[in-house]
mmCIF file of C-alpha atoms and ligand atoms in Angstrom:
data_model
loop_
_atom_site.group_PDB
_atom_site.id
_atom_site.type_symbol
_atom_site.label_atom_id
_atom_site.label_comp_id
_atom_site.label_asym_id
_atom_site.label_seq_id
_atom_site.Cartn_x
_atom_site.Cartn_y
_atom_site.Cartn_z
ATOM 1 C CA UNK A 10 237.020 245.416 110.357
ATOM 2 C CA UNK A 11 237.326 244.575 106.565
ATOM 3 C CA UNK A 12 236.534 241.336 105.051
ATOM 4 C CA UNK A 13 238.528 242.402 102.114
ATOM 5 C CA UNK A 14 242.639 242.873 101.994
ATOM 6 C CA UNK A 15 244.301 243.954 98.849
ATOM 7 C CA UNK A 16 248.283 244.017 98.929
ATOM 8 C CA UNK A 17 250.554 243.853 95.845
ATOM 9 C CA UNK A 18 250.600 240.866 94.487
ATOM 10 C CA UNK A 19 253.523 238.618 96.776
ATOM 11 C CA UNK A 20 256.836 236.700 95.918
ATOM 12 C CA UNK A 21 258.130 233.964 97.513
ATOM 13 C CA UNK A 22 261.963 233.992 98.143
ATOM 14 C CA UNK A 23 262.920 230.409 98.434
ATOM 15 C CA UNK A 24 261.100 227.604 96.528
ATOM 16 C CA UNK A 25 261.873 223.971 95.655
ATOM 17 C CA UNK A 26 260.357 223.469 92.401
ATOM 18 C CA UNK A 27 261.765 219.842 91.699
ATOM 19 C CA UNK A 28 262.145 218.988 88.029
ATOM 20 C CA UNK A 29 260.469 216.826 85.481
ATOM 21 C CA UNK A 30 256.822 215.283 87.004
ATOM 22 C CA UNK A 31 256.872 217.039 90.243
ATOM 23 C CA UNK A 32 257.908 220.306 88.655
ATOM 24 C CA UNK A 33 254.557 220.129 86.349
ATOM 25 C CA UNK A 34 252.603 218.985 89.741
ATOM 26 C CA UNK A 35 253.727 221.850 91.792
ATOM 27 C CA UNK A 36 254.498 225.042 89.712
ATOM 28 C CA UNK A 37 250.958 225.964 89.230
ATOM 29 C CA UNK A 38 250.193 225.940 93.372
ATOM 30 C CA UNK A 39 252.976 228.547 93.640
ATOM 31 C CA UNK A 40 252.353 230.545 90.035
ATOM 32 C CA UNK A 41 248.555 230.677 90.730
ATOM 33 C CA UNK A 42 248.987 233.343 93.561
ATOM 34 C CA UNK A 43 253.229 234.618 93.581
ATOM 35 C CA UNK A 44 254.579 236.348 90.454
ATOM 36 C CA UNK A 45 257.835 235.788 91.312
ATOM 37 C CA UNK A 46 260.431 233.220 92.942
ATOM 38 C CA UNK A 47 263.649 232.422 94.376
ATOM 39 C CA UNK A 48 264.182 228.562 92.667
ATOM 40 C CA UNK A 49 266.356 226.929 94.556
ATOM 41 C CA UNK A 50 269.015 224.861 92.966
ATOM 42 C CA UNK A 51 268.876 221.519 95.263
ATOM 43 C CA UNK A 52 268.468 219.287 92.077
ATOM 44 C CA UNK A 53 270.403 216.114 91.308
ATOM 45 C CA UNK A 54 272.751 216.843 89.895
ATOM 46 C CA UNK A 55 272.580 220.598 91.115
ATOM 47 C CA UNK A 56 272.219 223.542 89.214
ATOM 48 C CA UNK A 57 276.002 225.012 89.740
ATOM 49 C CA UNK A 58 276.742 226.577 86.043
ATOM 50 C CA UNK A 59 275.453 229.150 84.674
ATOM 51 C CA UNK A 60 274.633 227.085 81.617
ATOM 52 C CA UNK A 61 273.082 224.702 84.070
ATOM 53 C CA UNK A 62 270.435 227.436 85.648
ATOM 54 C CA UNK A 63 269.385 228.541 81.754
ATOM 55 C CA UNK A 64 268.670 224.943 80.810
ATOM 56 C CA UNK A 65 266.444 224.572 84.196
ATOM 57 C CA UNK A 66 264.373 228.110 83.974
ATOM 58 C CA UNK A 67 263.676 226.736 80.059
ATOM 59 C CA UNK A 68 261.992 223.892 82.112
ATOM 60 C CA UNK A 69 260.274 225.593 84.594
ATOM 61 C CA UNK A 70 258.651 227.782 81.822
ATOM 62 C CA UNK A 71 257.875 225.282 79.408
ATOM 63 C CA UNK A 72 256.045 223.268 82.387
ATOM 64 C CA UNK A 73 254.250 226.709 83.376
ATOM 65 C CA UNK A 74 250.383 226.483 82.136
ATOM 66 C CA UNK A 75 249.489 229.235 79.371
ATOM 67 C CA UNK A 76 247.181 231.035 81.220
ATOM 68 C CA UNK A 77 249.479 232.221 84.523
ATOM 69 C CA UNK A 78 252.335 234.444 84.385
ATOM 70 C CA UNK A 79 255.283 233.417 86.878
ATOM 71 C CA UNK A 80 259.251 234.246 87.035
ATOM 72 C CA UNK A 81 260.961 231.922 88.313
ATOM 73 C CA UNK A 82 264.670 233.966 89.732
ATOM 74 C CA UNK A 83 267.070 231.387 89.155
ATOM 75 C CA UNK A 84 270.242 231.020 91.425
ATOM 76 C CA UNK A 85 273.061 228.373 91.581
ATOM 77 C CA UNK A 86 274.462 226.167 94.176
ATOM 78 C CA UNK A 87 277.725 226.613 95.434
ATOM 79 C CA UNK A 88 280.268 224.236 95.420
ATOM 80 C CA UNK A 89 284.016 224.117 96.553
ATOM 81 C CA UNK A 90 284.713 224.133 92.699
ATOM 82 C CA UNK A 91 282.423 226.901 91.836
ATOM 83 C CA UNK A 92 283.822 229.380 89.308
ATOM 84 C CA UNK A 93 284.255 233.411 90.354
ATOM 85 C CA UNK A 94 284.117 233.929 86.717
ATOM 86 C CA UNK A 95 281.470 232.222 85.489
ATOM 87 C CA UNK A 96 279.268 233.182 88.503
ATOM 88 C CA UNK A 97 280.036 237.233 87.728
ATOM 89 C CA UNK A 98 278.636 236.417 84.214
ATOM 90 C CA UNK A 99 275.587 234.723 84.999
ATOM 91 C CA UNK A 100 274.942 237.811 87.138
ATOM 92 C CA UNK A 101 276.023 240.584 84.689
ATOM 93 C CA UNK A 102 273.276 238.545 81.778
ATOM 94 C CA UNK A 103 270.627 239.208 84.346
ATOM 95 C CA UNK A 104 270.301 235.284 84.345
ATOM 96 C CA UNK A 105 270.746 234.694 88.412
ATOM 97 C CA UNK A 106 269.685 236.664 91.422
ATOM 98 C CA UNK A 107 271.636 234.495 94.205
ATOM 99 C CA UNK A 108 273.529 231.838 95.335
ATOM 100 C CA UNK A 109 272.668 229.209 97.462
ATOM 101 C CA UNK A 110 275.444 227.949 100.502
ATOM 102 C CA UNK A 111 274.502 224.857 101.599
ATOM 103 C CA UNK A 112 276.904 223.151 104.206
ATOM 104 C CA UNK A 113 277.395 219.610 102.572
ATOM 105 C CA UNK A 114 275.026 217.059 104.368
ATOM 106 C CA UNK A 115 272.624 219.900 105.681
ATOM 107 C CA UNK A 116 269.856 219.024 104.296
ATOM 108 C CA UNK A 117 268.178 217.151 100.974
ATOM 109 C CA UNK A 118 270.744 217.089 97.955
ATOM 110 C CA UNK A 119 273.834 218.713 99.844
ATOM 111 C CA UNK A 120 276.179 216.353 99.184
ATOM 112 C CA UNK A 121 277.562 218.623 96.837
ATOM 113 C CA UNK A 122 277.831 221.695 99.340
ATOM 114 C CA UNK A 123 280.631 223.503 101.410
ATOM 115 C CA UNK A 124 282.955 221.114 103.950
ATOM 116 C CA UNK A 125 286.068 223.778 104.143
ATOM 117 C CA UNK A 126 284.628 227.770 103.951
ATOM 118 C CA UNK A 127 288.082 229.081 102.812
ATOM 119 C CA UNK A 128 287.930 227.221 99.393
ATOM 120 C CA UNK A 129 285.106 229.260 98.587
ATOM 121 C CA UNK A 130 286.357 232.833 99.410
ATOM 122 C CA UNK A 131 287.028 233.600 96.375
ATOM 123 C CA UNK A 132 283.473 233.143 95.144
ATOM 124 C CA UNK A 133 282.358 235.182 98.228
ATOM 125 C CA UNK A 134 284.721 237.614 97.438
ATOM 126 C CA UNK A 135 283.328 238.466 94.143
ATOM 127 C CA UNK A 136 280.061 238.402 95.329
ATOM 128 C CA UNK A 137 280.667 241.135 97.780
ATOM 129 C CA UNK A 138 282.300 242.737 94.696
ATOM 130 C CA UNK A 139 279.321 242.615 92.080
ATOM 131 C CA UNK A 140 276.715 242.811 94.866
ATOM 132 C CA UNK A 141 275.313 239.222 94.145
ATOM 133 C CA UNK A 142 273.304 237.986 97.650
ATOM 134 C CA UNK A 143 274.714 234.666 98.885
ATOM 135 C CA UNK A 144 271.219 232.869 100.623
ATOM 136 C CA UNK A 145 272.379 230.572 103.401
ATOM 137 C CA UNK A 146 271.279 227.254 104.634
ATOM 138 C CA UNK A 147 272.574 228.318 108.158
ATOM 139 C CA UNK A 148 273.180 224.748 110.390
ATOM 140 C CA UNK A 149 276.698 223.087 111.265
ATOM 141 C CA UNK A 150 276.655 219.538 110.569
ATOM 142 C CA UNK A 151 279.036 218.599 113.035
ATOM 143 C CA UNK A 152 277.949 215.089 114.767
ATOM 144 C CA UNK A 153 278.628 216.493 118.655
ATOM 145 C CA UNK A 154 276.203 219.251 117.830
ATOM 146 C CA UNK A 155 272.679 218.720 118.837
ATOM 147 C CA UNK A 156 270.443 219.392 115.890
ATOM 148 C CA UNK A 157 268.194 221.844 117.752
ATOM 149 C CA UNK A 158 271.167 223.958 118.356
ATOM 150 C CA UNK A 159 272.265 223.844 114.775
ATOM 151 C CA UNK A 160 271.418 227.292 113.527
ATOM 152 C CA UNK A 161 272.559 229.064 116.538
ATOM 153 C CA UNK A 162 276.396 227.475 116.412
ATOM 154 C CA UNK A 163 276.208 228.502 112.723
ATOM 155 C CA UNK A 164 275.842 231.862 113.419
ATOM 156 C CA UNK A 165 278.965 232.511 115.899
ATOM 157 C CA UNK A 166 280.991 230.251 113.676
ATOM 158 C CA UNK A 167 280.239 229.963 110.537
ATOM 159 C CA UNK A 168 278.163 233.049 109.716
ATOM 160 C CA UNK A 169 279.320 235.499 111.538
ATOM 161 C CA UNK A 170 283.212 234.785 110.474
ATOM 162 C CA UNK A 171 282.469 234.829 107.087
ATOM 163 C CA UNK A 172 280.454 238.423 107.249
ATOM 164 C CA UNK A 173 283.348 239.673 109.208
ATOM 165 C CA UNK A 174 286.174 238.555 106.568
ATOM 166 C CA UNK A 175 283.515 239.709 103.631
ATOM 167 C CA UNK A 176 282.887 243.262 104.216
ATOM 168 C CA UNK A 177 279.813 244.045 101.772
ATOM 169 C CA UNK A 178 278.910 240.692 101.412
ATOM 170 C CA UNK A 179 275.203 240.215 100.771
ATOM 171 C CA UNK A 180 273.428 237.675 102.850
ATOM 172 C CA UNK A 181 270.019 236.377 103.029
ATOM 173 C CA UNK A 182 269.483 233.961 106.281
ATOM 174 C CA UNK A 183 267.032 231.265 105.026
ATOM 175 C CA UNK A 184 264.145 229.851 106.954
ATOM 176 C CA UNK A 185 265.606 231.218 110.185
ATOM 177 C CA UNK A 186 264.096 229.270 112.932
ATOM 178 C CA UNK A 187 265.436 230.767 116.319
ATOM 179 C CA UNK A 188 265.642 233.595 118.704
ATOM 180 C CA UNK A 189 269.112 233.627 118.063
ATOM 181 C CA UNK A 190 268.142 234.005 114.139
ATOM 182 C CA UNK A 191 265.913 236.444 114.572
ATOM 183 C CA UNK A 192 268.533 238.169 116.683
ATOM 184 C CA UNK A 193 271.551 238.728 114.391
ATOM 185 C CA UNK A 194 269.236 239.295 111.182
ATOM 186 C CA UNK A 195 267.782 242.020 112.870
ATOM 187 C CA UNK A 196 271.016 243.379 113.937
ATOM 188 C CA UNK A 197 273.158 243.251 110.833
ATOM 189 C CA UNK A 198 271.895 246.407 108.679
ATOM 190 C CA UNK A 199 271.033 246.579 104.926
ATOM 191 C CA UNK A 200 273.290 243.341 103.803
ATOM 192 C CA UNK A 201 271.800 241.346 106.039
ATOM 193 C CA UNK A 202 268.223 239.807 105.538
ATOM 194 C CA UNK A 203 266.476 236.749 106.375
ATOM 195 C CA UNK A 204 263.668 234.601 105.411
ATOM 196 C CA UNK A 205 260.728 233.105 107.615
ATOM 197 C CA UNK A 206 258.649 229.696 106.216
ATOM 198 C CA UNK A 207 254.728 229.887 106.639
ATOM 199 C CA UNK A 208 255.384 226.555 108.026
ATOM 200 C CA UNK A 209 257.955 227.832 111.541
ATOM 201 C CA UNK A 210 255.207 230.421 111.975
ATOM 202 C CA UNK A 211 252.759 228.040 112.842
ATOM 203 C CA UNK A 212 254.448 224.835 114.574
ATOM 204 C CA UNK A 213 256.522 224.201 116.657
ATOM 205 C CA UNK A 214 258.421 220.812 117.408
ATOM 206 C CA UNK A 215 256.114 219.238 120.089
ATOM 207 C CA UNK A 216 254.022 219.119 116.702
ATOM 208 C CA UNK A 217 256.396 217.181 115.117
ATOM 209 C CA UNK A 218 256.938 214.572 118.222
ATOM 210 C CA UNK A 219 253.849 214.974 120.497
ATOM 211 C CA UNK A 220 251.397 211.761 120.245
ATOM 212 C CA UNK A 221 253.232 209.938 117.476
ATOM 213 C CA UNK A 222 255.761 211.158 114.926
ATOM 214 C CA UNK A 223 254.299 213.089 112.224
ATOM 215 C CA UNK A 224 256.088 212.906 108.647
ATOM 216 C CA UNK A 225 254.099 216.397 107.149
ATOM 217 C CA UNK A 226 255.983 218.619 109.944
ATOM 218 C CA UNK A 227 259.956 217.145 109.532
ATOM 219 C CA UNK A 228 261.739 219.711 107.627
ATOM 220 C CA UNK A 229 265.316 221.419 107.931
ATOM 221 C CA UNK A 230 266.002 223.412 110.092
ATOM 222 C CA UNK A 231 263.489 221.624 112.398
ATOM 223 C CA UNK A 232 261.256 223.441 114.325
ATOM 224 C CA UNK A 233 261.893 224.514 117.544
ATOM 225 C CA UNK A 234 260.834 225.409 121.197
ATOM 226 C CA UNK A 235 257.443 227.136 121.338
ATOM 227 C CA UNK A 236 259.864 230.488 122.366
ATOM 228 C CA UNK A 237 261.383 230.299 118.584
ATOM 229 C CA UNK A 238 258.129 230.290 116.839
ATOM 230 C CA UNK A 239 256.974 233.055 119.145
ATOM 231 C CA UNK A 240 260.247 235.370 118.180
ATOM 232 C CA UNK A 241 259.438 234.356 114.666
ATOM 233 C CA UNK A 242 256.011 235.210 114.521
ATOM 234 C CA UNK A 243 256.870 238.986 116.086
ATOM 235 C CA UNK A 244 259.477 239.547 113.610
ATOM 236 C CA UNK A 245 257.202 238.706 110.822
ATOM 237 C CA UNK A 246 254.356 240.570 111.817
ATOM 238 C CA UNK A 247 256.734 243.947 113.004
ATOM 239 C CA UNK A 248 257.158 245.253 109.611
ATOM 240 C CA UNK A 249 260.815 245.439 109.839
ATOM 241 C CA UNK A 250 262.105 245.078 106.197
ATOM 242 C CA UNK A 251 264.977 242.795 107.530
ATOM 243 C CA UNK A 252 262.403 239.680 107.240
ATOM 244 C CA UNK A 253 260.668 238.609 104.092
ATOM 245 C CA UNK A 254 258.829 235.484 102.821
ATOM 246 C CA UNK A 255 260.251 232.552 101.723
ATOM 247 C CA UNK A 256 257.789 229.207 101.952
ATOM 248 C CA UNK A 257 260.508 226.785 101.395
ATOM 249 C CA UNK A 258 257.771 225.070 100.562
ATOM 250 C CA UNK A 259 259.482 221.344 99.409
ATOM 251 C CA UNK A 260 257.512 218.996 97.864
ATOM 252 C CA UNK A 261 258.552 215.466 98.375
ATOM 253 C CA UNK A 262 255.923 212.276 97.742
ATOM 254 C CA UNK A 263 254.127 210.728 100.410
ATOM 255 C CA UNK A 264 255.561 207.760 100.541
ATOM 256 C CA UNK A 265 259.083 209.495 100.571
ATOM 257 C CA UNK A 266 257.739 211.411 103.694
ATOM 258 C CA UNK A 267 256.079 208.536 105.826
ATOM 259 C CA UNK A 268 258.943 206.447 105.381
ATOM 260 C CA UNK A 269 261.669 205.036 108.024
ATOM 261 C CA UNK A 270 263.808 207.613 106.788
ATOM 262 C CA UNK A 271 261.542 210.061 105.696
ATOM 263 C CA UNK A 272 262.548 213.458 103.722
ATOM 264 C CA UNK A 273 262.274 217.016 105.425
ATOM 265 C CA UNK A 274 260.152 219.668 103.585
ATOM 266 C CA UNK A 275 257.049 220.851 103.942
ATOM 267 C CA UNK A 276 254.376 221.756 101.042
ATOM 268 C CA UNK A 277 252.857 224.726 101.323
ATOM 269 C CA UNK A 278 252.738 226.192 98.137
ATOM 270 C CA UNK A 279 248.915 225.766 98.243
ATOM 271 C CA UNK A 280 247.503 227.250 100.727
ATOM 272 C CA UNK A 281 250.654 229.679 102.266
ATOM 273 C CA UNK A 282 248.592 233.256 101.862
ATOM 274 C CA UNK A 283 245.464 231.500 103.336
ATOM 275 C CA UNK A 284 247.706 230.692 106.726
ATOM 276 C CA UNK A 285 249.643 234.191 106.419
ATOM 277 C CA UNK A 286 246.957 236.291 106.637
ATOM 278 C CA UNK A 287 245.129 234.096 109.165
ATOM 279 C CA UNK A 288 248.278 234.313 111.545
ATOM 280 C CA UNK A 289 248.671 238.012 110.409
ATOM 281 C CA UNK A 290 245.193 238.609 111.471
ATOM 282 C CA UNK A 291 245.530 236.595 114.756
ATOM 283 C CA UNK A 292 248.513 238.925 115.916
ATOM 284 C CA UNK A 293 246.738 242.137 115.232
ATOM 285 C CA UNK A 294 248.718 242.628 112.162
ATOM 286 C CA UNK A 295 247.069 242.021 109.149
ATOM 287 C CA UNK A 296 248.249 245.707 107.668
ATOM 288 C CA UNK A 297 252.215 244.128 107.469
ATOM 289 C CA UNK A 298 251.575 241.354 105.471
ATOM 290 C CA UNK A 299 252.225 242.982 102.097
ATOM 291 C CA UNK A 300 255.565 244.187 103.690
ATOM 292 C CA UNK A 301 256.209 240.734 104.356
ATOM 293 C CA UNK A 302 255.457 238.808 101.318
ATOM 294 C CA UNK A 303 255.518 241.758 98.780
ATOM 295 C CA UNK A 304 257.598 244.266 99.704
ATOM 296 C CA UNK A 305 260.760 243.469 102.168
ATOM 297 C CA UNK A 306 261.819 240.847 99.379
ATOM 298 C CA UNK A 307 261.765 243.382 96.355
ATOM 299 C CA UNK A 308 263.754 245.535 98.327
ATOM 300 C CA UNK A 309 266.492 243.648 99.412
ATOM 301 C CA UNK A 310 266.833 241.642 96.393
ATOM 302 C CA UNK A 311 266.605 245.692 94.585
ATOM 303 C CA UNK A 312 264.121 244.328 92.482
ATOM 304 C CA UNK A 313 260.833 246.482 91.525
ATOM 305 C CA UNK A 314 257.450 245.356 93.632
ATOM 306 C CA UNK A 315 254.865 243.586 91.440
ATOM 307 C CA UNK A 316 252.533 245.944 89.633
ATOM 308 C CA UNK A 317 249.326 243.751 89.891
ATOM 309 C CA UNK A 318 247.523 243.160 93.243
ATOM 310 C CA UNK A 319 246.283 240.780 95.101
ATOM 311 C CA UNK A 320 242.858 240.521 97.230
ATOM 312 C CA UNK A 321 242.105 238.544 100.011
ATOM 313 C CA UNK A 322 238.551 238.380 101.182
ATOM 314 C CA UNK A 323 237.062 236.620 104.766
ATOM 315 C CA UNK A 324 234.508 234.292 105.156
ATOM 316 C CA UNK A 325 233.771 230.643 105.458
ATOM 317 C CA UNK A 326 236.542 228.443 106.358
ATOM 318 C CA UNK A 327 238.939 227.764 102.902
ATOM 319 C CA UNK A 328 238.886 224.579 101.767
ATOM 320 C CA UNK A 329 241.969 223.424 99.930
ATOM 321 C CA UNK A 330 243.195 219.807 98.787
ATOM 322 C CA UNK A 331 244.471 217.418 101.635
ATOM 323 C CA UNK A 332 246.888 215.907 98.457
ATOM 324 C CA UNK A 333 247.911 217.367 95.381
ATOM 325 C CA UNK A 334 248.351 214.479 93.015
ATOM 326 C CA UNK A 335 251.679 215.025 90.452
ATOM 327 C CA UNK A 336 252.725 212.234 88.309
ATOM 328 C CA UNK A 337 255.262 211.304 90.459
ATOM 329 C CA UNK A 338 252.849 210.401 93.381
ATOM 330 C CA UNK A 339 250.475 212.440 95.623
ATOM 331 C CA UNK A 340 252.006 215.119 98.025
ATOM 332 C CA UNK A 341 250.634 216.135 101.370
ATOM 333 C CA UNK A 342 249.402 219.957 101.526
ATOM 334 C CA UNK A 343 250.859 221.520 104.508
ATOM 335 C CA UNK A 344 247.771 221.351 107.337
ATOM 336 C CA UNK A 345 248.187 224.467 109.633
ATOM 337 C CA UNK A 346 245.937 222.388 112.113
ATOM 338 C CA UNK A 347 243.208 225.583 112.419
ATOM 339 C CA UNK A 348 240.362 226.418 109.950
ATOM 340 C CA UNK A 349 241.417 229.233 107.698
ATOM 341 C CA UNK A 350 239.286 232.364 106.850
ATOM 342 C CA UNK A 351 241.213 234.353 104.234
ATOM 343 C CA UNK A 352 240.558 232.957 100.646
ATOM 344 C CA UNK A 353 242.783 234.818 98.091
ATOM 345 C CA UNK A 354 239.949 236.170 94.968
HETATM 346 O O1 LIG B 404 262.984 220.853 104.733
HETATM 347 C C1 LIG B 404 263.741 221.099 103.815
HETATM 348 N N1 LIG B 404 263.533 220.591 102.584
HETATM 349 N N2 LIG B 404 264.815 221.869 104.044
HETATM 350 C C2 LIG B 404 265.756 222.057 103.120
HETATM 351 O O2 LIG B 404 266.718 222.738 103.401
HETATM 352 C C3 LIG B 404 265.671 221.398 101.800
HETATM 353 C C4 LIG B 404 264.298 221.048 101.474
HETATM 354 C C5 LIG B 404 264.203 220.085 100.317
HETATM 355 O O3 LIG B 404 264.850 220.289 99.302
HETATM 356 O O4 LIG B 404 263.430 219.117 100.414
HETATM 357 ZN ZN1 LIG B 405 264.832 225.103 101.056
#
């Protein structure tokens, strides 16, 4: 077999970028290898206006090193008081490529997000109408529901509602982490995509709890059952354009991560094509990993693929950073617990 793999050159469609220190830390980890992003808008306070997203990509390129080239596709959160207009001409000026649903209390910074679905119809409405994807956080918050079954509840009654009362609706599921996930993405047709971490591919939740608690592997959605990551890893690897990369990779500082409350994200911006193509290559499917991370997200965002390339070559194990240090503190690289063979040239 080859030691050398050359796909187009990959995007990642959901990133937290952070802002200020941490954005200057982290850009570079995901600029250095994807061309382009989905920035997620998760900022205090979030990025909901228009005017809002401009000011942030101005950041995100001034903070981007000279020598790298890197778009970052903005999007803006929704909130109950979103504007239909204002989101239809953020979309027409080319300036957005999505909005992000969070349910409020999800996840980090979702204070601001959705409690009551119907006073956001109108949004979804003209979404469906200009063709602008909604990407979804999918988990209920509600107290009685156990947080392993959070994703699959969303589905039947939050999701799947919403679809039904939003005929052409665009949806991207993010960071699906079930067989239920996998399940209704794959079933919806050309509206309905979804996007799979690095990070759900390769652990599962005994890694977060098994032999003491460990910080580096709590993120939302949590992992779950071994039988998730299993249905995750074969709709990766099955070259079905309904799945598509999107790292979520979510820097937070260490000591905001080994805390008694500690934050959920995972960093993986480093060293995420060095664990795809080693999992790719463990299931036998090394020749779909450009459909995953360079060509499923093109198409279903209708965006062109990239023009450059990447190549990947084998050999001695990779060795990345344990830590990258930003000026807000050091943050823990993602550590897919097996040596990795695929360095990216
Ligand atoms: O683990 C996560 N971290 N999941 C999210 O949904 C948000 C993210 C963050 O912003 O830290
Ligand atoms: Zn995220």
């Amino acid at each position: 077999m080859s030691d050398t793999l050359t796909l187009r050159r990959p995007d990642d469609w959901h990133l937290h970028l952070r802002d200020g220190a941490m954005l200057a830390g982290v850009l570079p980890e995901t600029a250095r290898h994807f061309a382009r992003a989905i920035i997620m808008p998760n900022l205090v306070p979030p990025v909901v206006r228009g005017s809002d997203a401009a000011a942030y990509r101005e950041r995100i390129l001034a903070a981007l090193p000279d020598d790298m080239s890197f778009e970052p596709l903005m999007t803006l959160y929704l909130t109950e008081d979103t504007d239909p207009d204002d989101v239809a001409a953020s979309h027409a000026s080319g300036l957005i490529k999505a909005i992000k649903l969070y349910p409020a209390g999800a996840t980090t910074n979702s204070a601001s997000g959705v409690r009551n679905f119907d006073h956001v119809r109108p949004v979804l409405e003209r979404m469906a109408d200009i063709g602008l994807p909604l990407c979804v956080h999918g988990e209920v918050t509600d107290s009685d529901i156990d947080i392993f079954d959070r994703e699959a509840v969303f589905i039947d009654r939050i999701l799947d509602p919403i679809r039904r009362k939003t005929p052409g609706l665009r949806v991207v599921m993010e960071h699906i982490t079930t067989q239920e996930g996998v399940a209704y993405a794959g079933s919806g047709g050309d509206d309905l995509g979804a996007t799979i971490t690095t990070h759900h591919l390769v652990i599962n939740r005994n890694d977060i709890l098994v032999g003491g608690i460990k910080p580096h592997y709590y993120c939302l959605p949590v992992a779950k059952r071994e039988e998730h990551r299993l249905a995750l890893r074969a709709a990766a690897t099955s070259g079905d354009p309904t799945y598509f990369l999107g790292t979520d990779s979510a820097p937070h500082v260490d000591a905001l991560k080994e805390h008694a409350c500690g934050c959920a994200g995972c960093f993986t911006a480093t060293n995420t094509m060095s664990i795809l193509a080693e999992v790719f290559e463990q299931d036998g499917a090394l020749d779909k990993l450009e459909r995953f991370a360079s060509l499923h997200g093109p198409r279903f965002y209708g965006l062109p693929v990239n023009d450059e390339t990447m190549v990947l070559t084998k050999g001695d194990p990779v060795v990345y950073p344990e830590k990258l240090d930003t000026g807000d503190g050091p943050v823990t690289v993602f550590d897919p617990k097996m040596p990795l063979h695929w360095r990216v040239s």
